[in-house]
Amino acid sequence: MIRARGLNKWFGEHHVLRDVDLDVARGEVVVVVGPSGSGKSTLCRCLNRLETVQRGEVVIDGVPAPLEGRELAKLRADVGMVFQSFNLFQHMSVLDNVVLAPVKVRGASRTDAEKSARELLERVGIGAQADKLPAQLSGGQQQRAAIARALAMTPKVMLFDEPTSALDPEMVGEVLDVMTGLAADGMTMVVVTHEMGFARKAADRVVFMADGQIVEQGAPAAFFDSPQTDRARDFLAKVLTH
Amino acid sequence: MSVLLDHLPELWQGLLVTLQLTVASFVGAAVLGVLVTAMRVSPVPVLRALGTAYVETFQNLPLLVLLVLVFFGLPEIGIKGPPMATAIVVIAVYQAAYMAEALRSGVNSVSKGQAEAARALGLTFGQSLRLVILPQALRTVVQPLGNLTIQLIMSTALAGAISVVDLTEAAKRVNLQEAQPIAIFVGSGLAYAAIAAAVGYVTGRLERRLVIMR
């Protein structure tokens, strides 16, 4: 579904992605973990070209990601994205947030879009909040609304860029539950996260990044129980002791 | 006082012209201002440069110079319009530069994540701007736009220089006959103040209505 080859990116002098290759199969859940500054968020944002790479290419569902313009917008419509800071549109109701893109991008009728939006909001457990403004919701509810907004485009793949990092601890679970449900339903997902429990439970494959490179990858059980590299052992020792 | 009542028809006519100038050039300035803002934040370098050139040009010329130049200069190259239309167009073009700058500061106040989320959903640049960014940007710049509108009302007093008989020009003409400057100009000044107060009132109401929670 996603094939990324030889991705290289520099922020000025800083080489944030070094020759990263990543393949994600249809229905696969890939969880990307690693220390801060390892380039995992940047990798995620490069997959739908919110960040551009200086070298390398991304192919989504057999189509090379176009560089700009309407073609790129069309590609992005098929790739859902959930951000750390939710980024719900502040000036419109939760329902309108979910309805906007299906109507404006897909050309769906307002009635149909509203019907499926309400179903989606119900599915992520915030049906009762549909007519509120984002700021009236808790962080966990906002993030679930953001997931519903992305799902409304019936994307081929969903990217999650640290979806629980901005949440109060007691709200992390409700968001992870929605994501686990999605994974179980067969959604293709790339998830950048610090939630090791989620990685172990929901991932088909864990990708470990450090210093802009993919250092190690494998099935969650293998990765967490017997990491092959020193970097991964070191990282796991730090995050799993608590 | 009686001088104002004696000449009420002329002054009233002048006030109507001032209101027409205000409304028409405000609409023009708002539309142009949004367009110039869109250019200034667009991803296309040529459009950005054009937008910047527009703002720099019109912010750095006195309105009076512009009015006189267009009204007396353009006929020499064969472009000639009636005074009223010329005044409306020139004031709109001039004020649009200021409106664009106010709007741009509003656009910059909208967090980057909003535009990223819009793009990630597949909205084009134009759609993101129109549906997501500008509606939020507008809400933060209601007050500065209100101030610019008041400034625009005052600018219309320059239209007399190209023979538009607005309130100020009407007052000047009445004063030539009557030589009672204090009564005449305090009277017309109060009329401007009343219009400005009305705009200020609307701005305040709008700002309270449109405020968004973050």
Short mmCIF file of C-alpha atoms in Angstrom, two decimals:
data_model
loop_
_atom_site.label_atom_id
_atom_site.label_comp_id
_atom_site.label_asym_id
_atom_site.label_seq_id
_atom_site.Cartn_x
_atom_site.Cartn_y
_atom_site.Cartn_z
CA MET A 1 0.00 0.00 0.00
CA ILE A 2 2.86 2.33 0.86
CA ARG A 3 6.31 1.94 -0.60
CA ALA A 4 8.90 4.50 0.44
CA ARG A 5 12.38 4.23 -1.07
CA GLY A 6 15.60 6.01 -0.20
CA LEU A 7 14.00 8.90 1.69
CA ASN A 8 16.53 11.56 2.61
CA LYS A 9 15.71 14.82 4.28
CA TRP A 10 17.74 17.61 5.72
CA PHE A 11 16.56 20.50 7.93
CA GLY A 12 19.39 22.85 7.08
CA GLU A 13 22.55 20.99 8.13
CA HIS A 14 20.63 18.44 10.14
CA HIS A 15 20.17 15.14 8.31
CA VAL A 16 16.81 13.96 9.71
CA LEU A 17 16.08 11.04 7.40
CA ARG A 18 18.88 8.86 6.07
CA ASP A 19 18.02 6.42 3.29
CA VAL A 20 14.77 5.29 4.84
CA ASP A 21 12.91 2.46 3.10
CA LEU A 22 9.48 1.53 4.35
CA ASP A 23 6.87 -0.86 3.00
CA VAL A 24 3.40 -1.14 4.40
CA ALA A 25 1.13 -3.88 3.11
CA ARG A 26 -2.62 -3.56 2.75
CA GLY A 27 -4.26 -4.07 6.14
CA GLU A 28 -0.94 -3.96 7.95
CA VAL A 29 -0.47 -1.97 11.16
CA VAL A 30 3.04 -0.59 11.41
CA VAL A 31 4.03 1.12 14.64
CA VAL A 32 7.06 3.39 14.51
CA VAL A 33 8.90 3.90 17.79
CA GLY A 34 12.17 5.50 18.77
CA PRO A 35 13.71 8.27 20.84
CA SER A 36 12.76 11.93 20.36
CA GLY A 37 14.43 13.46 17.35
CA SER A 38 14.90 10.11 15.65
CA GLY A 39 12.93 11.28 12.62
CA LYS A 40 9.83 9.15 13.12
CA SER A 41 7.36 12.06 12.99
CA THR A 42 9.16 13.48 9.97
CA LEU A 43 8.92 10.10 8.24
CA CYS A 44 5.19 10.00 8.94
CA ARG A 45 4.71 13.54 7.56
CA CYS A 46 6.74 12.72 4.46
CA LEU A 47 4.36 9.90 3.57
CA ASN A 48 1.63 12.38 2.59
CA ARG A 49 4.13 15.07 1.65
CA LEU A 50 3.29 17.50 4.44
CA GLU A 51 7.08 17.51 4.50
CA THR A 52 9.03 17.25 1.29
CA VAL A 53 12.05 15.01 0.96
CA GLN A 54 15.18 16.08 -0.88
CA ARG A 55 15.77 12.56 -2.20
CA GLY A 56 13.68 9.45 -2.49
CA GLU A 57 10.13 8.62 -3.50
CA VAL A 58 6.87 7.59 -1.93
CA VAL A 59 4.42 5.36 -3.78
CA ILE A 60 0.90 5.09 -2.41
CA ASP A 61 -1.25 2.25 -3.72
CA GLY A 62 0.90 1.98 -6.83
CA VAL A 63 0.84 5.70 -7.61
CA PRO A 64 4.00 7.77 -7.10
CA ALA A 65 3.13 10.71 -4.85
CA PRO A 66 2.88 13.81 -7.05
CA LEU A 67 4.89 16.84 -6.08
CA GLU A 68 2.17 19.46 -5.81
CA GLY A 69 -1.16 20.85 -6.89
CA ARG A 70 -4.44 19.08 -7.42
CA GLU A 71 -2.84 15.69 -7.97
CA LEU A 72 -1.24 15.88 -4.56
CA ALA A 73 -4.51 16.99 -2.98
CA LYS A 74 -6.20 13.99 -4.58
CA LEU A 75 -3.61 11.66 -3.09
CA ARG A 76 -3.94 13.23 0.34
CA ALA A 77 -7.69 12.69 0.23
CA ASP A 78 -6.94 8.95 0.26
CA VAL A 79 -4.47 9.17 3.13
CA GLY A 80 -6.00 10.00 6.49
CA MET A 81 -3.87 11.81 9.04
CA VAL A 82 -4.24 12.32 12.76
CA PHE A 83 -2.04 14.90 14.45
CA GLN A 84 -0.58 15.21 17.91
CA SER A 85 -2.40 18.51 18.46
CA PHE A 86 -5.73 17.32 16.92
CA ASN A 87 -5.97 20.37 14.61
CA LEU A 88 -9.74 20.35 14.51
CA PHE A 89 -11.08 23.41 12.72
CA GLN A 90 -11.83 25.71 15.63
CA HIS A 91 -14.56 27.79 14.04
CA MET A 92 -16.93 24.96 13.12
CA SER A 93 -18.84 22.31 15.01
CA VAL A 94 -17.47 18.81 15.38
CA LEU A 95 -20.03 17.60 12.85
CA ASP A 96 -19.01 20.26 10.32
CA ASN A 97 -15.37 19.27 10.81
CA VAL A 98 -16.24 15.73 9.75
CA VAL A 99 -18.56 16.78 6.92
CA LEU A 100 -16.30 19.40 5.32
CA ALA A 101 -13.91 17.28 3.28
CA PRO A 102 -16.40 14.67 2.00
CA VAL A 103 -18.58 17.52 0.67
CA LYS A 104 -15.83 19.81 -0.66
CA VAL A 105 -13.33 17.22 -1.87
CA ARG A 106 -15.42 14.17 -2.73
CA GLY A 107 -18.50 16.12 -3.80
CA ALA A 108 -20.81 14.17 -1.49
CA SER A 109 -24.23 15.63 -0.73
CA ARG A 110 -24.57 17.41 2.59
CA THR A 111 -27.30 15.00 3.73
CA ASP A 112 -25.30 11.85 3.00
CA ALA A 113 -22.13 13.30 4.48
CA GLU A 114 -23.96 14.28 7.66
CA LYS A 115 -25.50 10.85 7.99
CA SER A 116 -22.18 9.05 7.73
CA ALA A 117 -20.47 11.68 9.89
CA ARG A 118 -22.95 11.02 12.69
CA GLU A 119 -22.37 7.28 12.33
CA LEU A 120 -18.61 7.79 12.53
CA LEU A 121 -18.89 10.04 15.58
CA GLU A 122 -21.10 7.39 17.15
CA ARG A 123 -18.50 4.77 16.32
CA VAL A 124 -15.71 6.71 18.09
CA GLY A 125 -18.04 7.26 21.03
CA ILE A 126 -18.76 11.00 20.79
CA GLY A 127 -22.09 11.04 18.96
CA ALA A 128 -23.53 13.30 21.65
CA GLN A 129 -20.87 15.96 21.02
CA ALA A 130 -21.58 16.42 17.31
CA ASP A 131 -22.99 19.92 17.55
CA LYS A 132 -20.42 21.35 19.95
CA LEU A 133 -17.36 23.35 19.03
CA PRO A 134 -14.00 21.58 19.34
CA ALA A 135 -12.93 23.76 22.28
CA GLN A 136 -15.92 22.48 24.28
CA LEU A 137 -14.57 18.91 24.13
CA SER A 138 -11.91 17.21 26.23
CA GLY A 139 -8.60 16.36 24.59
CA GLY A 140 -9.52 12.72 24.22
CA GLN A 141 -12.85 13.61 22.63
CA GLN A 142 -11.16 16.06 20.27
CA GLN A 143 -8.69 13.44 19.13
CA ARG A 144 -11.49 10.94 18.54
CA ALA A 145 -13.31 13.60 16.52
CA ALA A 146 -10.12 14.10 14.50
CA ILE A 147 -9.98 10.37 13.82
CA ALA A 148 -13.62 10.47 12.68
CA ARG A 149 -12.81 13.42 10.42
CA ALA A 150 -10.01 11.45 8.76
CA LEU A 151 -12.15 8.30 8.46
CA ALA A 152 -14.94 10.26 6.77
CA MET A 153 -12.80 10.32 3.61
CA THR A 154 -12.72 6.49 3.64
CA PRO A 155 -8.94 6.60 3.36
CA LYS A 156 -6.86 3.72 2.05
CA VAL A 157 -4.37 4.26 4.83
CA MET A 158 -4.28 6.19 8.10
CA LEU A 159 -1.23 7.99 9.46
CA PHE A 160 -1.08 8.73 13.18
CA ASP A 161 1.58 11.22 14.26
CA GLU A 162 1.92 10.77 18.03
CA PRO A 163 -1.86 10.85 18.52
CA THR A 164 -1.78 10.52 22.31
CA SER A 165 1.26 12.64 23.19
CA ALA A 166 -0.75 15.80 23.91
CA LEU A 167 -3.37 14.03 26.01
CA ASP A 168 -3.85 13.85 29.74
CA PRO A 169 -2.98 10.32 30.88
CA GLU A 170 -6.55 9.35 31.68
CA MET A 171 -7.62 10.11 28.10
CA VAL A 172 -4.95 8.10 26.33
CA GLY A 173 -6.88 4.88 26.71
CA GLU A 174 -10.04 6.06 24.96
CA VAL A 175 -8.07 7.12 21.89
CA LEU A 176 -5.98 3.94 21.81
CA ASP A 177 -9.20 1.91 22.08
CA VAL A 178 -10.53 3.56 18.92
CA MET A 179 -7.23 2.90 17.14
CA THR A 180 -7.13 -0.71 18.28
CA GLY A 181 -10.66 -1.11 16.93
CA LEU A 182 -9.60 0.34 13.58
CA ALA A 183 -6.63 -1.99 13.40
CA ALA A 184 -8.87 -4.96 14.15
CA ASP A 185 -11.20 -3.85 11.33
CA GLY A 186 -8.32 -4.22 8.89
CA MET A 187 -7.36 -0.56 8.35
CA THR A 188 -3.87 -0.01 6.98
CA MET A 189 -2.12 2.12 9.59
CA VAL A 190 1.20 3.79 10.26
CA VAL A 191 1.36 4.87 13.89
CA VAL A 192 4.14 6.95 15.40
CA THR A 193 3.81 6.62 19.15
CA HIS A 194 5.43 6.29 22.54
CA GLU A 195 2.71 3.90 23.71
CA MET A 196 4.57 0.60 23.90
CA GLY A 197 1.51 -1.24 25.18
CA PHE A 198 -0.38 -0.28 22.02
CA ALA A 199 2.58 -1.31 19.86
CA ARG A 200 2.72 -4.71 21.49
CA LYS A 201 -1.02 -5.29 21.29
CA ALA A 202 -2.07 -3.80 17.95
CA ALA A 203 1.01 -3.77 15.72
CA ASP A 204 1.73 -6.29 13.00
CA ARG A 205 5.22 -4.88 12.82
CA VAL A 206 7.27 -2.54 14.96
CA VAL A 207 9.77 -0.24 13.28
CA PHE A 208 12.48 1.20 15.49
CA MET A 209 14.13 4.42 14.36
CA ALA A 210 17.17 6.23 15.71
CA ASP A 211 19.18 9.09 14.21
CA GLY A 212 17.05 9.24 11.08
CA GLN A 213 17.48 5.57 10.22
CA ILE A 214 15.42 2.46 10.60
CA VAL A 215 17.63 0.49 12.95
CA GLU A 216 15.50 -2.55 13.49
CA GLN A 217 12.07 -3.88 12.65
CA GLY A 218 10.06 -6.99 13.35
CA ALA A 219 7.02 -8.54 14.94
CA PRO A 220 6.16 -6.90 18.26
CA ALA A 221 6.82 -9.96 20.38
CA ALA A 222 10.27 -10.45 18.85
CA PHE A 223 11.13 -6.75 19.07
CA PHE A 224 10.09 -6.26 22.68
CA ASP A 225 11.33 -9.59 24.03
CA SER A 226 14.58 -10.00 22.15
CA PRO A 227 15.73 -6.82 20.39
CA GLN A 228 18.67 -7.43 18.09
CA THR A 229 20.53 -4.13 18.26
CA ASP A 230 22.15 -2.26 21.14
CA ARG A 231 20.24 0.92 20.25
CA ALA A 232 16.92 -0.88 20.53
CA ARG A 233 17.91 -2.66 23.77
CA ASP A 234 19.04 0.66 25.22
CA PHE A 235 15.79 2.40 24.16
CA LEU A 236 13.57 -0.37 25.50
CA ALA A 237 15.46 -0.45 28.78
CA LYS A 238 14.67 3.24 29.21
CA VAL A 239 10.99 3.18 28.25
CA LEU A 240 9.96 -0.15 29.74
CA THR A 241 11.42 0.22 33.24
CA HIS A 242 8.55 2.36 34.49
CA MET B 1 -26.73 77.06 13.57
CA SER B 2 -29.27 78.52 11.21
CA VAL B 3 -26.70 78.44 8.43
CA LEU B 4 -26.74 74.64 8.60
CA LEU B 5 -30.53 74.56 8.40
CA ASP B 6 -30.57 77.06 5.52
CA HIS B 7 -28.24 74.86 3.49
CA LEU B 8 -29.55 71.52 4.66
CA PRO B 9 -30.41 70.28 1.13
CA GLU B 10 -26.83 70.74 -0.20
CA LEU B 11 -25.23 69.35 2.95
CA TRP B 12 -27.62 66.41 3.01
CA GLN B 13 -26.81 65.69 -0.62
CA GLY B 14 -23.09 65.83 0.28
CA LEU B 15 -23.64 63.43 3.17
CA LEU B 16 -25.37 60.98 0.82
CA VAL B 17 -22.42 61.15 -1.57
CA THR B 18 -20.03 60.52 1.34
CA LEU B 19 -22.06 57.47 2.34
CA GLN B 20 -22.08 56.18 -1.23
CA LEU B 21 -18.33 56.66 -1.50
CA THR B 22 -17.85 54.87 1.82
CA VAL B 23 -20.03 51.86 1.09
CA ALA B 24 -18.86 51.33 -2.49
CA SER B 25 -15.15 51.74 -1.77
CA PHE B 26 -15.43 49.58 1.35
CA VAL B 27 -16.90 46.72 -0.67
CA GLY B 28 -14.19 47.15 -3.32
CA ALA B 29 -11.42 47.34 -0.73
CA ALA B 30 -12.68 44.26 1.10
CA VAL B 31 -12.83 42.13 -2.06
CA LEU B 32 -9.46 43.35 -3.34
CA GLY B 33 -7.94 43.07 0.13
CA VAL B 34 -8.90 39.39 0.37
CA LEU B 35 -7.47 38.76 -3.10
CA VAL B 36 -4.18 40.48 -2.27
CA THR B 37 -3.96 38.55 1.01
CA ALA B 38 -4.51 35.30 -0.87
CA MET B 39 -1.67 36.27 -3.20
CA ARG B 40 0.63 37.18 -0.34
CA VAL B 41 0.23 33.81 1.39
CA SER B 42 0.05 31.71 -1.77
CA PRO B 43 2.64 29.00 -2.44
CA VAL B 44 3.36 30.52 -5.87
CA PRO B 45 6.37 32.90 -5.65
CA VAL B 46 5.22 35.13 -8.55
CA LEU B 47 1.84 35.75 -6.91
CA ARG B 48 3.51 36.46 -3.57
CA ALA B 49 5.80 39.00 -5.22
CA LEU B 50 2.87 40.68 -6.99
CA GLY B 51 0.94 40.90 -3.72
CA THR B 52 3.91 42.42 -1.94
CA ALA B 53 4.47 44.92 -4.76
CA TYR B 54 0.81 45.94 -4.57
CA VAL B 55 0.93 46.59 -0.84
CA GLU B 56 4.25 48.42 -1.00
CA THR B 57 3.08 50.65 -3.85
CA PHE B 58 -0.22 51.75 -2.41
CA GLN B 59 0.88 52.02 1.21
CA ASN B 60 3.70 54.33 0.22
CA LEU B 61 1.73 56.88 -1.81
CA PRO B 62 -0.50 59.60 -0.36
CA LEU B 63 -4.12 59.04 -1.32
CA LEU B 64 -4.46 62.61 -2.56
CA VAL B 65 -1.56 62.14 -4.98
CA LEU B 66 -3.12 58.95 -6.24
CA LEU B 67 -6.53 60.56 -6.75
CA VAL B 68 -5.14 63.53 -8.62
CA LEU B 69 -2.77 61.40 -10.67
CA VAL B 70 -5.51 59.03 -11.79
CA PHE B 71 -8.11 61.71 -12.43
CA PHE B 72 -5.90 64.15 -14.30
CA GLY B 73 -3.14 61.83 -15.50
CA LEU B 74 -4.98 58.89 -17.01
CA PRO B 75 -7.08 61.00 -19.46
CA GLU B 76 -3.78 61.96 -21.11
CA ILE B 77 -3.37 58.33 -22.14
CA GLY B 78 -7.02 58.05 -23.09
CA ILE B 79 -8.53 56.57 -19.93
CA LYS B 80 -11.21 58.79 -18.47
CA GLY B 81 -13.91 58.06 -15.94
CA PRO B 82 -16.50 60.18 -14.14
CA PRO B 83 -15.25 61.72 -10.86
CA MET B 84 -17.45 59.61 -8.60
CA ALA B 85 -16.39 56.29 -10.15
CA THR B 86 -12.75 57.36 -10.16
CA ALA B 87 -12.90 58.29 -6.48
CA ILE B 88 -14.51 54.96 -5.55
CA VAL B 89 -11.98 52.91 -7.48
CA VAL B 90 -8.94 54.83 -6.23
CA ILE B 91 -10.03 54.78 -2.58
CA ALA B 92 -10.85 51.07 -2.83
CA VAL B 93 -7.50 50.22 -4.41
CA TYR B 94 -5.66 52.31 -1.83
CA GLN B 95 -7.50 50.96 1.21
CA ALA B 96 -7.20 47.38 -0.05
CA ALA B 97 -3.45 47.54 0.63
CA TYR B 98 -4.12 48.29 4.31
CA MET B 99 -6.91 45.75 4.57
CA ALA B 100 -4.65 43.10 3.04
CA GLU B 101 -2.00 43.76 5.67
CA ALA B 102 -4.54 43.49 8.49
CA LEU B 103 -5.93 40.28 7.01
CA ARG B 104 -2.46 38.83 6.58
CA SER B 105 -1.71 39.36 10.24
CA GLY B 106 -4.95 37.48 10.92
CA VAL B 107 -3.87 34.64 8.64
CA ASN B 108 -0.55 34.45 10.47
CA SER B 109 -2.37 34.18 13.79
CA VAL B 110 -4.12 30.96 12.68
CA SER B 111 -2.02 28.03 13.81
CA LYS B 112 -0.05 26.13 11.17
CA GLY B 113 -1.77 22.91 12.18
CA GLN B 114 -5.09 24.19 10.80
CA ALA B 115 -3.64 24.52 7.30
CA GLU B 116 -1.86 21.18 7.60
CA ALA B 117 -5.06 19.43 8.65
CA ALA B 118 -6.90 21.02 5.74
CA ARG B 119 -4.25 19.95 3.25
CA ALA B 120 -4.06 16.46 4.77
CA LEU B 121 -7.78 16.06 4.05
CA GLY B 122 -7.21 16.79 0.38
CA LEU B 123 -8.46 20.37 0.27
CA THR B 124 -6.67 22.49 -2.33
CA PHE B 125 -4.80 25.64 -1.30
CA GLY B 126 -7.74 27.82 -2.33
CA GLN B 127 -10.23 25.68 -0.42
CA SER B 128 -8.09 25.64 2.73
CA LEU B 129 -7.78 29.40 2.60
CA ARG B 130 -11.47 30.01 1.93
CA LEU B 131 -13.01 27.39 4.21
CA VAL B 132 -10.53 27.06 7.05
CA ILE B 133 -7.95 29.83 7.29
CA LEU B 134 -9.74 33.05 6.29
CA PRO B 135 -12.87 32.46 8.41
CA GLN B 136 -10.64 32.12 11.45
CA ALA B 137 -8.31 34.94 10.40
CA LEU B 138 -11.23 37.34 9.90
CA ARG B 139 -12.44 36.81 13.44
CA THR B 140 -9.15 37.95 14.90
CA VAL B 141 -8.95 41.14 12.81
CA VAL B 142 -12.49 42.51 13.15
CA GLN B 143 -11.21 45.39 15.29
CA PRO B 144 -8.37 46.50 12.99
CA LEU B 145 -10.69 46.18 9.98
CA GLY B 146 -13.20 48.40 11.79
CA ASN B 147 -10.50 50.99 12.37
CA LEU B 148 -9.50 50.84 8.72
CA THR B 149 -13.12 51.34 7.74
CA ILE B 150 -13.28 54.49 9.86
CA GLN B 151 -10.06 55.63 8.22
CA LEU B 152 -11.72 54.95 4.85
CA ILE B 153 -14.68 57.17 5.77
CA MET B 154 -12.27 59.99 6.56
CA SER B 155 -10.38 59.38 3.30
CA THR B 156 -13.51 60.03 1.28
CA ALA B 157 -13.17 63.72 2.27
CA LEU B 158 -10.33 63.94 -0.27
CA ALA B 159 -12.68 63.17 -3.16
CA GLY B 160 -13.50 66.86 -3.37
CA ALA B 161 -10.07 67.32 -4.96
CA ILE B 162 -11.39 65.67 -8.11
CA SER B 163 -14.69 67.57 -8.09
CA VAL B 164 -16.85 65.04 -6.28
CA VAL B 165 -19.23 67.00 -4.10
CA ASP B 166 -19.12 64.96 -0.91
CA LEU B 167 -19.96 66.30 2.55
CA THR B 168 -16.66 68.14 2.98
CA GLU B 169 -16.80 69.67 -0.49
CA ALA B 170 -20.44 70.68 0.06
CA ALA B 171 -19.46 72.28 3.38
CA LYS B 172 -16.61 74.15 1.69
CA ARG B 173 -18.97 75.52 -0.94
CA VAL B 174 -21.54 76.60 1.64
CA ASN B 175 -18.75 78.29 3.58
CA LEU B 176 -17.67 80.23 0.49
CA GLN B 177 -21.13 81.78 0.43
CA GLU B 178 -21.73 82.22 4.12
CA ALA B 179 -18.25 82.55 5.66
CA GLN B 180 -19.26 80.82 8.87
CA PRO B 181 -16.56 78.14 9.08
CA ILE B 182 -17.09 77.15 12.71
CA ALA B 183 -20.75 76.28 12.43
CA ILE B 184 -20.40 74.65 9.01
CA PHE B 185 -17.34 72.51 9.67
CA VAL B 186 -18.27 71.55 13.24
CA GLY B 187 -21.62 70.48 11.84
CA SER B 188 -20.14 68.38 9.06
CA GLY B 189 -17.49 67.06 11.47
CA LEU B 190 -20.25 65.82 13.75
CA ALA B 191 -21.81 63.98 10.82
CA TYR B 192 -18.51 62.14 10.17
CA ALA B 193 -18.23 61.35 13.88
CA ALA B 194 -21.73 59.87 13.84
CA ILE B 195 -20.90 57.57 10.91
CA ALA B 196 -17.64 56.52 12.56
CA ALA B 197 -19.46 55.81 15.83
CA ALA B 198 -21.95 53.63 13.97
CA VAL B 199 -19.11 51.64 12.39
CA GLY B 200 -17.43 51.31 15.79
CA TYR B 201 -20.67 50.02 17.29
CA VAL B 202 -21.12 47.41 14.56
CA THR B 203 -17.47 46.35 14.91
CA GLY B 204 -17.85 45.83 18.64
CA ARG B 205 -21.01 43.78 18.18
CA LEU B 206 -19.39 41.69 15.44
CA GLU B 207 -16.32 41.06 17.53
CA ARG B 208 -18.37 39.76 20.45
CA ARG B 209 -20.54 37.63 18.17
CA LEU B 210 -17.68 36.08 16.24
CA VAL B 211 -15.25 35.42 19.05
CA ILE B 212 -14.16 31.78 18.95
CA MET B 213 -12.97 29.62 21.72
CA ARG B 214 -9.60 27.98 21.33
#
